[in-house]
């Protein structure tokens, strides 16, 4: 045992205290026994208080030890999983009573399998790590130690191959001084696996349409094996070849030729026999093919577009595509210089694909044009979607006071099967419908499972924020009973005197229906209340919901893509009005854009109708209606240009414009206005280690470069940029392995787009155990390279201790002396008095002072 003081400077206060006590003791005067005792109590209390301020504590020996078993579960150590588990199972039986133990797993992330405790740990079945493609030993050791008591001896038992791909464990262990923490290591054996990996895919970054290019593919193999090498262009198989691989590097070349233009993705994929790592069997490349601009015209099955036939095929490559066939990855949009939506409802597109198109426009300069029609703009369900975000117009029309009085009740399934994205999107869709309504429109929201949950009673809409908050608070749970809530919605709207009343039902399930339910719906229809139904997923009862919508005078939507639900509800809410269609013949009034003014120099043909929208503040209006609504509007969104034509292309609404002899020129001008106008710069991209790339302007004209990176699924990722020289930047992409599209622009207005591959990590390559790293860790901390499991629980050389503060005891003792002092002074009568001496003795004992002489004279008289 030892005594230590945390704040010794406070003890300096004892010096003035001692001086005062000496002075007080030597002061002349009689000091009785009671006075001396009080003096002693005060001295003790003062000394104890000063000692408490110094914070003394006792250091007591403690033989407790902490054993932290940290197991490598990364991909490179996967082949040793059984050996790791066996070593742990064999070792924990040697745990001693004074030792606590915990078991942890790590890769790029960290997980606690068995918390640190005095019980014998039982690890159970290992689970898959979230980031198996990395090995971060530094994070594993630091987090394991964070779970331990910093006063006790600790031993990290590291079971790993030492192939660190993230962090810096060497630097971290330099901080572990004092001998309290040891690191033992079990060196996992070199992975004895058969593996083949695609290590290189090389193509020129730019080429011309129709020009043959040479693709070079390198495959590194650990053994002799057979396989198939497949080549893809934009996910379309170009060819597959049987290959025989020999140990080492194998190189293959293939000629590649395409008539397509734009940024194309190429992929090399290897399928080999007995291949251990499948993650390293693919690489990507992107090639910018120069030639005629490619234009994608999106149409519907029921309403084919006339635009492809009006565009000049000698100047552009036109592809017509059904809305349902739109690509689900960004790769599918990169070849196109412009995209045209011709009267396409958002209910067929979905928000995920809209988000991809928005990324293509904003970050890669793709042009976008939307035409009007009964399925477009607000009537197409584009309110608050990514497409509305990129367009120069808003779907919401100003001046809603002209709309009829409306009543809308949304009936939503909240059963357990709706949990997850279904319920999230359904709630968001209902909230958007609230935004589309006016104050004082009637709105109600009912959720149901086996019972009815009235979230928002049908009443005039007064506080949109409060209503939205209630809708977004609905959670999933329970079964499905559809019709009682629908019947309630009809009852809520029945007595209301409104011009239009509508019910929207959303469900993903099936439910028994009561007799006569269709009669109830038909009666509601006759009372001016319509019903539309939305069936989400394959389990929804399509026949039932379709019959209900038909009986209710509404529409049925069968949804397989959940992201279309918000567009459906927006469209349903807007369709209630029909005032969005302005169908009075009119002549478009021109704005101040030279291209359009030149086209219509001879006059503007009469048009019949358009969809009312509101132009955004910074957009340019090329043409407007006599009411001031935009007919032709355009603006710049990110790197791309977009335009809105609120009449249609077929002639039903555009009338005289479609019959005009310069009608093809109208579409050529519209396309010209949205095609990318930037110049391409001669940037070069060089790949470094991992996800690091160096981008340089070989022409020497740029001073600064700005880089945007987007993954194939349309997710914009964070880019770490370091400007290393004028016109030269090094970027690091922190994302999963795969293809990433880069958009590079400079301070001169030039732009370059390309694709790079973030490679798979070294975890997915056969490699040797890093014995040098493991030995350095053990040497720095006084640990061992383990061979025997029982060594994990050997005695730790560091002697732990407990620190017990005595401050509270000192304060308590000082308090006791303080109260003793008070007791003696205040209640001294309880103590027996001393016998007084005789008067004569007192007089004899008195000193011969002036006062004593006066007293003697007084007595004589």
PDB file of N, CA and C in Angstrom, residues 93 143 189 285 309 455 499 571 739:
ATOM      1  N   UNK A  93     -10.357 -21.840 -21.781  1.00  0.00           N
ATOM      2  CA  UNK A  93     -10.438 -22.747 -20.641  1.00  0.00           C
ATOM      3  C   UNK A  93      -9.325 -22.484 -19.618  1.00  0.00           C
ATOM      4  N   UNK A 143     -10.548   0.512 -29.944  1.00  0.00           N
ATOM      5  CA  UNK A 143     -11.907   0.335 -29.426  1.00  0.00           C
ATOM      6  C   UNK A 143     -11.964  -0.772 -28.385  1.00  0.00           C
ATOM      7  N   UNK A 189      -1.901 -18.255 -40.921  1.00  0.00           N
ATOM      8  CA  UNK A 189      -1.081 -18.758 -42.031  1.00  0.00           C
ATOM      9  C   UNK A 189      -1.434 -18.090 -43.345  1.00  0.00           C
ATOM     10  N   UNK A 285     -14.440   0.152 -67.326  1.00  0.00           N
ATOM     11  CA  UNK A 285     -13.808   1.293 -67.989  1.00  0.00           C
ATOM     12  C   UNK A 285     -14.908   2.091 -68.673  1.00  0.00           C
ATOM     13  N   UNK A 309     -39.550  11.248 -85.463  1.00  0.00           N
ATOM     14  CA  UNK A 309     -39.696  11.442 -86.907  1.00  0.00           C
ATOM     15  C   UNK A 309     -39.494  12.868 -87.352  1.00  0.00           C
ATOM     16  N   UNK A 455     -56.516   9.398 -38.190  1.00  0.00           N
ATOM     17  CA  UNK A 455     -55.352  10.238 -37.889  1.00  0.00           C
ATOM     18  C   UNK A 455     -55.699  11.711 -38.035  1.00  0.00           C
ATOM     19  N   UNK A 499     -67.870  20.658 -54.317  1.00  0.00           N
ATOM     20  CA  UNK A 499     -68.048  20.403 -55.753  1.00  0.00           C
ATOM     21  C   UNK A 499     -67.404  19.086 -56.178  1.00  0.00           C
ATOM     22  N   UNK A 571     -50.650  12.941 -58.754  1.00  0.00           N
ATOM     23  CA  UNK A 571     -51.476  12.983 -59.962  1.00  0.00           C
ATOM     24  C   UNK A 571     -52.958  12.913 -59.610  1.00  0.00           C
ATOM     25  N   UNK A 739     -17.694   1.110 -60.593  1.00  0.00           N
ATOM     26  CA  UNK A 739     -17.566   2.212 -61.536  1.00  0.00           C
ATOM     27  C   UNK A 739     -18.093   3.506 -60.929  1.00  0.00           C
TER      28      UNK A 739
END
